Amino acid sequence: MSLRHALLGLLHEGPASGYELTKQVEQTLERSAWHARHSQIYPELTKMADAGLVEVVEEGPRGRRTYAITEAGRVALRDWMMATPAEPQVRSEPLLRMFLLSTLDPSDARPLLQAHADEAAAEVSRLEQVVAYYEAEQPLERKRLNNRILAEIGLRQEQASYDWAVWALSELDSQKPAPSTVDGG
Amino acid sequence: MSLRHALLGLLHEGPASGYELTKQVEQTLERSAWHARHSQIYPELTKMADAGLVEVVEEGPRGRRTYAITEAGRVALRDWMMATPAEPQVRSEPLLRMFLLSTLDPSDARPLLQAHADEAAAEVSRLEQVVAYYEAEQPLERKRLNNRILAEIGLRQEQASYDWAVWALSELDSQKPAPSTVDGG
DNA sequence: TGAGGCATGTAAGAAGTTACATGATTTG
DNA sequence: CAAATCATGTAACTTCTTACATGCCTCA
């Protein structure tokens, strides 16, 4: 039930509505840690309220409900964080594609690798700006430092992804050193 | 339907039974790309056979069925590989935990970070040996080179994970700059 | 022959996706 | 007031997990 704990983690920073949580997931978690749609988030919040992990602290204009984490929610989050899982569960479609690159002809693999490199490069730029923003703040109090640490892990993963793709492209080249020779079999 | 394509990718290398595919997923995909249990893999293979993407090429001792990819399966795999998805779908429980580290007290966060670093270090060692094994082979023909490229992406991701954890631990220290002073409360 | 691992499977339920639906507010 | 966007929700379906079930094969 990782979505539940992702939401508890976001609510740990302060109350938010389903809509706001959806945006936060999209902006901060989706790319490297956890993907979820609003159609899963809304019902999950209802269930979490039933379970006493969150509570509605405000009802707004168009049925908008602002949720806050409860003490039980904080306990549940900490319990989950401190319980080391038997096996790490990972599902990454982009990485799966890279693992399956070898099933393609080099002429197909090359543009995919290039696209992967381009996307990683774009994400690196974006995260560098996020990091720069946090660095610019002088005092670096607790919350800001945490955000900076989080931006850093995303940045490093994307940088590794980019470096790998560039390296893999060069390996592909060395694999097919004379593309125009006549192939006898 | 990423599992389906992961299985097609594995079968692209040659025929295998459900049991063998389960082992291959555990050994090559699970850690960084895709996690699945045998209880999902067996029914999926049946469905794929119904859809004509794979076929049973051998029936062994205890109901063992060896599957091979069909031409339709190869086409489906290539179509999926070449279709760029709108948004990358990622779910990584380990990374989610790292993102939620900031919800913990530093005294709780530290051992978790350390455990993360240890796991990454162990995986780096393992993958370095895998890479060394592929490098040792002289001619590096196509398939072996592909395996080497795949090992490399896992290695670089884990290395980035490890480096980040070490860096984050030092940041945690600077956050609490005098850990050994006499503590009154 | 019994214990343990090999190998395959199923059933029930939880998690997640896709598509549809709806009303409120803002903007032109 | 029409169109776009905000904000929330549901229904049907697919995917995935957990737990259970079973028979084979090897080794002592």
Tab-separated table of C-alpha atoms (C1' of nucleotides) in Angstrom:
chain	number	residue	atom	x	y	z
A	1	MET	CA	0.000	0.000	0.000
A	2	SER	CA	2.672	2.475	-0.983
A	3	LEU	CA	0.287	5.105	-2.355
A	4	ARG	CA	-1.256	5.392	1.078
A	5	HIS	CA	2.135	6.109	2.590
A	6	ALA	CA	3.124	8.467	-0.167
A	7	LEU	CA	0.003	10.499	0.622
A	8	LEU	CA	0.692	10.367	4.350
A	9	GLY	CA	4.186	11.643	3.581
A	10	LEU	CA	2.851	14.580	1.599
A	11	LEU	CA	0.283	15.381	4.264
A	12	HIS	CA	3.065	15.285	6.825
A	13	GLU	CA	4.200	18.644	5.404
A	14	GLY	CA	0.761	20.131	5.923
A	15	PRO	CA	-2.954	19.790	5.056
A	16	ALA	CA	-3.972	19.525	1.406
A	17	SER	CA	-6.954	18.642	-0.783
A	18	GLY	CA	-7.155	15.701	-3.170
A	19	TYR	CA	-6.522	18.018	-6.066
A	20	GLU	CA	-3.461	19.516	-4.450
A	21	LEU	CA	-2.118	16.090	-3.542
A	22	THR	CA	-2.608	14.953	-7.132
A	23	LYS	CA	-0.538	17.922	-8.317
A	24	GLN	CA	2.140	17.247	-5.709
A	25	VAL	CA	2.410	13.623	-6.768
A	26	GLU	CA	2.754	14.724	-10.391
A	27	GLN	CA	5.375	17.328	-9.583
A	28	THR	CA	7.508	15.645	-6.966
A	29	LEU	CA	6.994	11.864	-6.927
A	30	GLU	CA	5.827	10.794	-10.333
A	31	ARG	CA	9.057	11.005	-12.281
A	32	SER	CA	11.272	8.878	-10.080
A	33	ALA	CA	9.348	7.409	-7.170
A	34	TRP	CA	5.606	6.875	-7.470
A	35	HIS	CA	2.976	7.347	-10.130
A	36	ALA	CA	-0.751	7.701	-9.362
A	37	ARG	CA	-3.850	9.212	-10.934
A	38	HIS	CA	-6.471	11.383	-9.299
A	39	SER	CA	-8.985	8.573	-9.795
A	40	GLN	CA	-6.960	6.474	-7.405
A	41	ILE	CA	-6.020	9.257	-5.014
A	42	TYR	CA	-9.562	10.468	-4.222
A	43	PRO	CA	-10.963	7.067	-3.199
A	44	GLU	CA	-7.773	6.317	-1.264
A	45	LEU	CA	-8.193	9.522	0.761
A	46	THR	CA	-11.746	8.486	1.603
A	47	LYS	CA	-10.523	5.100	2.783
A	48	MET	CA	-7.749	6.709	4.797
A	49	ALA	CA	-10.270	8.994	6.479
A	50	ASP	CA	-12.414	5.947	7.311
A	51	ALA	CA	-9.340	4.321	8.816
A	52	GLY	CA	-8.622	7.415	10.896
A	53	LEU	CA	-5.252	8.129	9.289
A	54	VAL	CA	-6.374	11.515	7.986
A	55	GLU	CA	-9.247	13.847	8.781
A	56	VAL	CA	-11.184	16.496	6.926
A	57	VAL	CA	-10.209	19.851	8.395
A	58	GLU	CA	-11.969	22.134	5.934
A	59	GLU	CA	-14.749	21.968	3.356
A	60	GLY	CA	-14.385	24.430	0.513
A	61	PRO	CA	-16.292	25.841	-2.471
A	62	ARG	CA	-17.116	22.932	-4.791
A	63	GLY	CA	-17.061	19.961	-2.470
A	64	ARG	CA	-13.377	20.608	-1.889
A	65	ARG	CA	-12.161	18.813	1.216
A	66	THR	CA	-8.871	19.606	2.870
A	67	TYR	CA	-7.282	16.654	4.653
A	68	ALA	CA	-4.813	16.681	7.530
A	69	ILE	CA	-2.758	13.785	8.824
A	70	THR	CA	-3.837	12.491	12.259
A	71	GLU	CA	-1.662	11.153	15.034
A	72	ALA	CA	-2.631	7.625	13.935
A	73	GLY	CA	-1.525	8.575	10.453
A	74	ARG	CA	1.860	9.749	11.672
A	75	VAL	CA	2.326	6.500	13.568
A	76	ALA	CA	1.330	4.436	10.512
A	77	LEU	CA	3.760	6.375	8.332
A	78	ARG	CA	6.647	5.958	10.729
A	79	ASP	CA	5.903	2.241	11.183
A	80	TRP	CA	5.968	1.747	7.434
A	81	MET	CA	9.169	3.736	7.022
A	82	MET	CA	10.996	1.826	9.741
A	83	ALA	CA	9.832	-1.629	8.624
A	84	THR	CA	12.469	-2.818	6.176
A	85	PRO	CA	10.784	-4.659	3.332
A	86	ALA	CA	11.931	-8.163	2.408
A	87	GLU	CA	12.505	-7.246	-1.219
A	88	PRO	CA	12.534	-3.876	-2.941
A	89	GLN	CA	9.593	-3.532	-5.313
A	90	VAL	CA	10.383	-1.612	-8.460
A	91	ARG	CA	8.453	-1.125	-11.672
A	92	SER	CA	9.948	1.297	-14.127
A	93	GLU	CA	8.671	1.287	-17.661
A	94	PRO	CA	11.468	3.525	-18.986
A	95	LEU	CA	14.158	1.269	-17.522
A	96	LEU	CA	12.362	-1.833	-18.783
A	97	ARG	CA	12.511	-0.359	-22.263
A	98	MET	CA	16.240	0.181	-21.905
A	99	PHE	CA	16.655	-3.417	-20.750
A	100	LEU	CA	14.801	-4.609	-23.815
A	101	LEU	CA	16.815	-2.451	-26.226
A	102	SER	CA	18.858	-5.518	-27.101
A	103	THR	CA	15.808	-7.057	-28.780
A	104	LEU	CA	15.916	-4.334	-31.435
A	105	ASP	CA	18.079	-3.888	-34.492
A	106	PRO	CA	20.775	-1.264	-33.871
A	107	SER	CA	19.023	1.002	-36.381
A	108	ASP	CA	15.918	0.943	-34.168
A	109	ALA	CA	17.818	1.022	-30.878
A	110	ARG	CA	19.771	4.147	-31.725
A	111	PRO	CA	16.864	6.649	-31.908
A	112	LEU	CA	15.318	5.185	-28.747
A	113	LEU	CA	18.585	5.588	-26.879
A	114	GLN	CA	18.895	9.116	-28.187
A	115	ALA	CA	15.363	9.951	-27.009
A	116	HIS	CA	16.162	8.481	-23.613
A	117	ALA	CA	19.295	10.636	-23.424
A	118	ASP	CA	17.350	13.760	-24.437
A	119	GLU	CA	14.668	13.205	-21.816
A	120	ALA	CA	17.246	12.580	-19.113
A	121	ALA	CA	19.145	15.711	-20.145
A	122	ALA	CA	15.979	17.819	-19.932
A	123	GLU	CA	15.195	16.434	-16.496
A	124	VAL	CA	18.762	17.082	-15.345
A	125	SER	CA	18.432	20.759	-16.343
A	126	ARG	CA	15.123	21.060	-14.565
A	127	LEU	CA	16.438	19.506	-11.369
A	128	GLU	CA	19.603	21.591	-11.467
A	129	GLN	CA	17.410	24.658	-11.329
A	130	VAL	CA	15.447	23.213	-8.435
A	131	VAL	CA	18.693	22.514	-6.589
A	132	ALA	CA	20.000	26.001	-7.364
A	133	TYR	CA	16.805	27.447	-5.954
A	134	TYR	CA	17.249	25.615	-2.663
A	135	GLU	CA	20.967	26.400	-2.534
A	136	ALA	CA	20.291	30.124	-2.990
A	137	GLU	CA	18.469	30.290	0.314
A	138	GLN	CA	20.973	31.264	2.938
A	139	PRO	CA	20.026	29.666	6.231
A	140	LEU	CA	18.995	26.198	4.962
A	141	GLU	CA	16.707	25.324	7.770
A	142	ARG	CA	15.450	21.787	8.202
A	143	LYS	CA	12.615	21.619	5.677
A	144	ARG	CA	14.527	23.401	2.952
A	145	LEU	CA	17.534	21.164	3.451
A	146	ASN	CA	15.312	18.120	3.143
A	147	ASN	CA	13.884	19.360	-0.126
A	148	ARG	CA	17.380	19.980	-1.372
A	149	ILE	CA	18.411	16.422	-0.476
A	150	LEU	CA	15.393	15.039	-2.317
A	151	ALA	CA	16.085	17.061	-5.438
A	152	GLU	CA	19.639	15.749	-5.333
A	153	ILE	CA	18.662	12.059	-5.523
A	154	GLY	CA	16.487	12.673	-8.569
A	155	LEU	CA	19.264	14.710	-10.149
A	156	ARG	CA	21.889	12.042	-9.611
A	157	GLN	CA	19.664	9.268	-10.958
A	158	GLU	CA	18.883	11.256	-14.083
A	159	GLN	CA	22.509	12.206	-14.542
A	160	ALA	CA	23.488	8.521	-14.326
A	161	SER	CA	20.751	7.708	-16.844
A	162	TYR	CA	22.054	10.358	-19.218
A	163	ASP	CA	25.697	9.328	-18.877
A	164	TRP	CA	24.763	5.724	-19.476
A	165	ALA	CA	22.792	6.532	-22.631
A	166	VAL	CA	25.689	8.526	-24.096
A	167	TRP	CA	28.075	5.693	-23.289
A	168	ALA	CA	25.683	3.082	-24.738
A	169	LEU	CA	25.426	5.051	-27.979
A	170	SER	CA	29.195	4.962	-28.341
A	171	GLU	CA	29.189	1.221	-27.642
A	172	LEU	CA	26.578	0.736	-30.351
A	173	ASP	CA	28.904	2.508	-32.749
A	174	SER	CA	31.832	0.274	-31.892
A	175	GLN	CA	29.555	-2.734	-32.346
A	176	LYS	CA	28.974	-1.884	-35.976
A	177	PRO	CA	32.323	-0.459	-36.996
A	178	ALA	CA	31.970	-0.706	-40.770
A	179	PRO	CA	28.289	-0.198	-41.584
A	180	SER	CA	28.817	-0.003	-45.320
A	181	THR	CA	30.806	-3.194	-45.933
A	182	VAL	CA	29.267	-5.843	-48.119
A	183	ASP	CA	27.837	-8.608	-45.968
A	184	GLY	CA	28.502	-12.050	-47.339
A	185	GLY	CA	26.884	-13.934	-44.461
B	1	MET	CA	0.826	-4.302	-20.050
B	2	SER	CA	4.534	-4.087	-19.368
B	3	LEU	CA	4.869	-7.581	-17.903
B	4	ARG	CA	3.705	-9.011	-21.197
B	5	HIS	CA	6.448	-7.152	-23.027
B	6	ALA	CA	9.061	-7.991	-20.446
B	7	LEU	CA	8.275	-11.675	-21.038
B	8	LEU	CA	8.337	-11.224	-24.802
B	9	GLY	CA	11.740	-9.594	-24.386
B	10	LEU	CA	13.080	-12.528	-22.405
B	11	LEU	CA	11.635	-15.025	-24.872
B	12	HIS	CA	13.297	-13.067	-27.670
B	13	GLU	CA	16.592	-14.563	-26.458
B	14	GLY	CA	15.214	-18.081	-26.729
B	15	PRO	CA	12.452	-20.450	-25.528
B	16	ALA	CA	11.858	-20.864	-21.807
B	17	SER	CA	9.346	-22.281	-19.346
B	18	GLY	CA	7.316	-20.274	-16.859
B	19	TYR	CA	9.645	-21.336	-14.100
B	20	GLU	CA	12.713	-20.267	-16.038
B	21	LEU	CA	11.135	-16.943	-16.925
B	22	THR	CA	10.286	-16.368	-13.271
B	23	LYS	CA	13.938	-16.941	-12.375
B	24	GLN	CA	15.110	-14.661	-15.166
B	25	VAL	CA	12.797	-11.881	-14.014
B	26	GLU	CA	14.121	-12.276	-10.481
B	27	GLN	CA	17.726	-12.256	-11.588
B	28	THR	CA	17.809	-9.660	-14.325
B	29	LEU	CA	14.749	-7.374	-14.182
B	30	GLU	CA	13.443	-7.338	-10.653
B	31	ARG	CA	16.001	-5.123	-8.980
B	32	SER	CA	15.839	-2.125	-11.292
B	33	ALA	CA	13.215	-2.569	-13.987
B	34	TRP	CA	10.246	-4.837	-13.345
B	35	HIS	CA	9.009	-6.942	-10.478
B	36	ALA	CA	6.586	-9.874	-10.935
B	37	ARG	CA	5.639	-13.095	-9.170
B	38	HIS	CA	5.224	-16.532	-10.663
B	39	SER	CA	1.520	-16.356	-9.846
B	40	GLN	CA	1.244	-13.521	-12.333
B	41	ILE	CA	3.681	-14.893	-14.890
B	42	TYR	CA	2.009	-18.285	-15.415
B	43	PRO	CA	-1.476	-16.943	-16.202
B	44	GLU	CA	0.041	-14.213	-18.369
B	45	LEU	CA	1.861	-16.833	-20.466
B	46	THR	CA	-1.434	-18.672	-20.964
B	47	LYS	CA	-3.099	-15.471	-22.127
B	48	MET	CA	-0.181	-14.677	-24.420
B	49	ALA	CA	-0.459	-18.144	-25.955
B	50	ASP	CA	-4.190	-17.566	-26.499
B	51	ALA	CA	-3.335	-14.288	-28.201
B	52	GLY	CA	-0.805	-16.030	-30.445
B	53	LEU	CA	2.179	-14.055	-29.149
B	54	VAL	CA	3.917	-17.182	-27.880
B	55	GLU	CA	3.518	-20.898	-28.509
B	56	VAL	CA	4.213	-24.063	-26.582
B	57	VAL	CA	7.156	-25.779	-28.248
B	58	GLU	CA	7.728	-28.564	-25.733
B	59	GLU	CA	5.874	-30.300	-22.924
B	60	GLY	CA	8.109	-31.681	-20.204
B	61	PRO	CA	7.958	-33.941	-17.127
B	62	ARG	CA	5.581	-32.331	-14.657
B	63	GLY	CA	3.316	-30.302	-16.848
B	64	ARG	CA	6.307	-28.182	-17.791
B	65	ARG	CA	5.632	-26.170	-20.911
B	66	THR	CA	8.369	-24.455	-22.855
B	67	TYR	CA	7.248	-21.323	-24.672
B	68	ALA	CA	8.740	-19.685	-27.737
B	69	ILE	CA	7.991	-16.246	-29.105
B	70	THR	CA	6.046	-16.206	-32.377
B	71	GLU	CA	6.362	-13.826	-35.282
B	72	ALA	CA	3.264	-11.996	-33.979
B	73	GLY	CA	5.000	-11.755	-30.632
B	74	ARG	CA	8.086	-10.206	-32.178
B	75	VAL	CA	5.945	-7.670	-33.975
B	76	ALA	CA	4.024	-6.830	-30.784
B	77	LEU	CA	7.290	-6.380	-28.882
B	78	ARG	CA	8.812	-4.116	-31.487
B	79	ASP	CA	5.590	-2.066	-31.756
B	80	TRP	CA	5.594	-1.532	-28.017
B	81	MET	CA	9.274	-0.632	-27.949
B	82	MET	CA	8.949	1.914	-30.736
B	83	ALA	CA	5.776	3.544	-29.402
B	84	THR	CA	6.967	6.343	-27.131
B	85	PRO	CA	4.701	6.514	-24.115
B	86	ALA	CA	3.088	9.822	-23.155
B	87	GLU	CA	4.425	9.708	-19.630
B	88	PRO	CA	6.986	7.445	-18.050
B	89	GLN	CA	5.401	5.183	-15.441
B	90	VAL	CA	7.598	4.537	-12.448
B	91	ARG	CA	6.880	2.932	-9.098
B	92	SER	CA	9.857	2.383	-6.869
B	93	GLU	CA	9.251	1.599	-3.246
B	94	PRO	CA	12.908	2.084	-2.243
B	95	LEU	CA	13.039	5.525	-3.847
B	96	LEU	CA	9.683	6.470	-2.336
B	97	ARG	CA	11.132	5.653	1.069
B	98	MET	CA	14.087	7.923	0.375
B	99	PHE	CA	11.705	10.702	-0.685
B	100	LEU	CA	9.823	10.318	2.579
B	101	LEU	CA	12.970	10.326	4.725
B	102	SER	CA	12.281	13.966	5.547
B	103	THR	CA	9.206	12.916	7.534
B	104	LEU	CA	11.457	11.176	10.072
B	105	ASP	CA	13.544	12.507	12.920
B	106	PRO	CA	17.240	12.561	11.974
B	107	SER	CA	17.839	9.811	14.538
B	108	ASP	CA	15.447	7.571	12.585
B	109	ALA	CA	16.537	8.756	9.154
B	110	ARG	CA	20.208	7.995	9.718
B	111	PRO	CA	19.980	4.174	10.056
B	112	LEU	CA	17.587	4.007	7.093
B	113	LEU	CA	20.002	5.977	4.936
B	114	GLN	CA	22.842	3.775	6.080
B	115	ALA	CA	20.873	0.632	5.190
B	116	HIS	CA	20.098	2.111	1.779
B	117	ALA	CA	23.803	2.817	1.256
B	118	ASP	CA	24.757	-0.719	2.308
B	119	GLU	CA	22.275	-2.322	-0.054
B	120	ALA	CA	23.400	-0.150	-2.932
B	121	ALA	CA	27.044	-0.960	-2.180
B	122	ALA	CA	26.319	-4.693	-2.202
B	123	GLU	CA	24.498	-4.398	-5.510
B	124	VAL	CA	27.350	-2.356	-6.982
B	125	SER	CA	29.825	-5.133	-6.076
B	126	ARG	CA	27.591	-7.761	-7.588
B	127	LEU	CA	27.119	-5.854	-10.824
B	128	GLU	CA	30.826	-5.052	-11.066
B	129	GLN	CA	31.464	-8.773	-11.126
B	130	VAL	CA	28.832	-9.260	-13.792
B	131	VAL	CA	30.435	-6.519	-15.882
B	132	ALA	CA	33.890	-8.013	-15.334
B	133	TYR	CA	32.585	-11.360	-16.530
B	134	TYR	CA	31.307	-9.867	-19.770
B	135	GLU	CA	34.447	-7.773	-20.247
B	136	ALA	CA	36.640	-10.865	-19.881
B	137	GLU	CA	35.197	-12.373	-23.038
B	138	GLN	CA	37.419	-11.370	-25.903
B	139	PRO	CA	35.357	-11.010	-29.048
B	140	LEU	CA	32.288	-9.323	-27.538
B	141	GLU	CA	29.825	-10.469	-30.099
B	142	ARG	CA	26.382	-8.909	-30.284
B	143	LYS	CA	24.525	-10.722	-27.521
B	144	ARG	CA	27.335	-10.505	-25.015
B	145	LEU	CA	27.814	-6.814	-25.685
B	146	ASN	CA	24.110	-6.242	-25.118
B	147	ASN	CA	24.264	-7.999	-21.771
B	148	ARG	CA	27.244	-5.883	-20.849
B	149	ILE	CA	25.361	-2.688	-21.717
B	150	LEU	CA	22.426	-3.812	-19.569
B	151	ALA	CA	24.622	-4.611	-16.601
B	152	GLU	CA	26.144	-1.159	-16.969
B	153	ILE	CA	22.860	0.734	-16.554
B	154	GLY	CA	22.032	-1.130	-13.363
B	155	LEU	CA	25.554	-0.531	-12.103
B	156	ARG	CA	25.431	3.208	-12.771
B	157	GLN	CA	22.020	3.595	-11.136
B	158	GLU	CA	23.156	1.757	-8.033
B	159	GLN	CA	26.391	3.698	-7.918
B	160	ALA	CA	24.444	6.972	-8.085
B	161	SER	CA	22.178	5.688	-5.311
B	162	TYR	CA	25.172	4.832	-3.152
B	163	ASP	CA	26.949	8.134	-3.770
B	164	TRP	CA	23.787	10.027	-2.959
B	165	ALA	CA	23.252	8.159	0.314
B	166	VAL	CA	26.822	8.870	1.450
B	167	TRP	CA	26.408	12.534	0.548
B	168	ALA	CA	23.012	12.710	2.280
B	169	LEU	CA	24.499	11.242	5.458
B	170	SER	CA	27.097	14.000	5.516
B	171	GLU	CA	24.367	16.594	4.945
B	172	LEU	CA	22.457	15.167	7.889
B	173	ASP	CA	25.572	15.642	9.999
B	174	SER	CA	25.949	19.253	8.976
B	175	GLN	CA	22.300	19.712	9.898
B	176	LYS	CA	23.152	18.670	13.445
B	177	PRO	CA	26.650	20.031	13.645
B	178	ALA	CA	27.724	19.025	17.150
B	179	PRO	CA	26.589	15.410	17.660
B	180	SER	CA	29.027	14.577	20.471
B	181	THR	CA	28.483	17.531	22.756
B	182	VAL	CA	27.000	16.889	26.148
B	183	ASP	CA	23.290	16.546	25.636
B	184	GLY	CA	21.174	18.089	28.331
B	185	GLY	CA	17.767	17.071	26.937
C	1	DT	C1'	9.723	-43.581	2.355
C	2	DG	C1'	9.791	-39.197	3.960
C	3	DA	C1'	11.738	-34.474	3.572
C	4	DG	C1'	12.750	-30.840	0.775
C	5	DG	C1'	13.047	-28.427	-3.242
C	6	DC	C1'	11.200	-28.244	-8.181
C	7	DA	C1'	7.489	-26.637	-11.021
C	8	DT	C1'	2.952	-25.328	-11.967
C	9	DG	C1'	-1.264	-23.582	-11.035
C	10	DT	C1'	-5.821	-21.175	-9.001
C	11	DA	C1'	-9.004	-18.155	-6.244
C	12	DA	C1'	-10.066	-14.059	-3.767
C	13	DG	C1'	-9.176	-9.671	-3.101
C	14	DA	C1'	-6.443	-5.251	-3.409
C	15	DA	C1'	-4.322	-1.845	-6.310
C	16	DG	C1'	-4.354	0.755	-10.417
C	17	DT	C1'	-6.271	2.322	-15.267
C	18	DT	C1'	-9.475	4.067	-18.489
C	19	DA	C1'	-13.366	6.288	-19.473
C	20	DC	C1'	-17.171	8.655	-18.192
C	21	DA	C1'	-19.705	12.160	-15.483
C	22	DT	C1'	-20.705	16.504	-13.123
C	23	DG	C1'	-20.956	20.913	-11.195
C	24	DA	C1'	-18.228	25.413	-9.978
C	25	DT	C1'	-15.497	29.117	-11.161
C	26	DT	C1'	-12.949	32.044	-14.151
C	27	DT	C1'	-12.121	34.385	-18.551
C	28	DG	C1'	-13.406	36.513	-22.766
D	1	DC	C1'	-23.389	33.618	-21.663
D	2	DA	C1'	-20.127	30.404	-23.814
D	3	DA	C1'	-15.779	28.110	-23.344
D	4	DA	C1'	-12.121	26.649	-20.689
D	5	DT	C1'	-10.383	25.124	-16.614
D	6	DC	C1'	-10.873	23.736	-11.756
D	7	DA	C1'	-12.065	20.056	-8.758
D	8	DT	C1'	-14.216	15.920	-7.495
D	9	DG	C1'	-16.043	11.639	-8.136
D	10	DT	C1'	-17.707	6.721	-9.958
D	11	DA	C1'	-17.985	2.238	-12.768
D	12	DA	C1'	-15.930	-1.315	-15.223
D	13	DC	C1'	-12.019	-3.386	-16.084
D	14	DT	C1'	-7.081	-4.947	-15.878
D	15	DT	C1'	-3.102	-5.879	-13.206
D	16	DC	C1'	-0.939	-7.558	-9.211
D	17	DT	C1'	-0.668	-9.783	-4.437
D	18	DT	C1'	-1.432	-13.174	-1.000
D	19	DA	C1'	-2.444	-17.466	0.152
D	20	DC	C1'	-3.467	-21.892	-0.876
D	21	DA	C1'	-2.990	-26.306	-3.538
D	22	DT	C1'	-0.749	-30.111	-5.933
D	23	DG	C1'	2.064	-33.393	-7.843
D	24	DC	C1'	7.043	-34.615	-9.334
D	25	DC	C1'	11.727	-35.574	-8.565
D	26	DT	C1'	15.983	-36.117	-5.813
D	27	DC	C1'	18.523	-37.372	-1.998
D	28	DA	C1'	19.325	-39.570	2.329
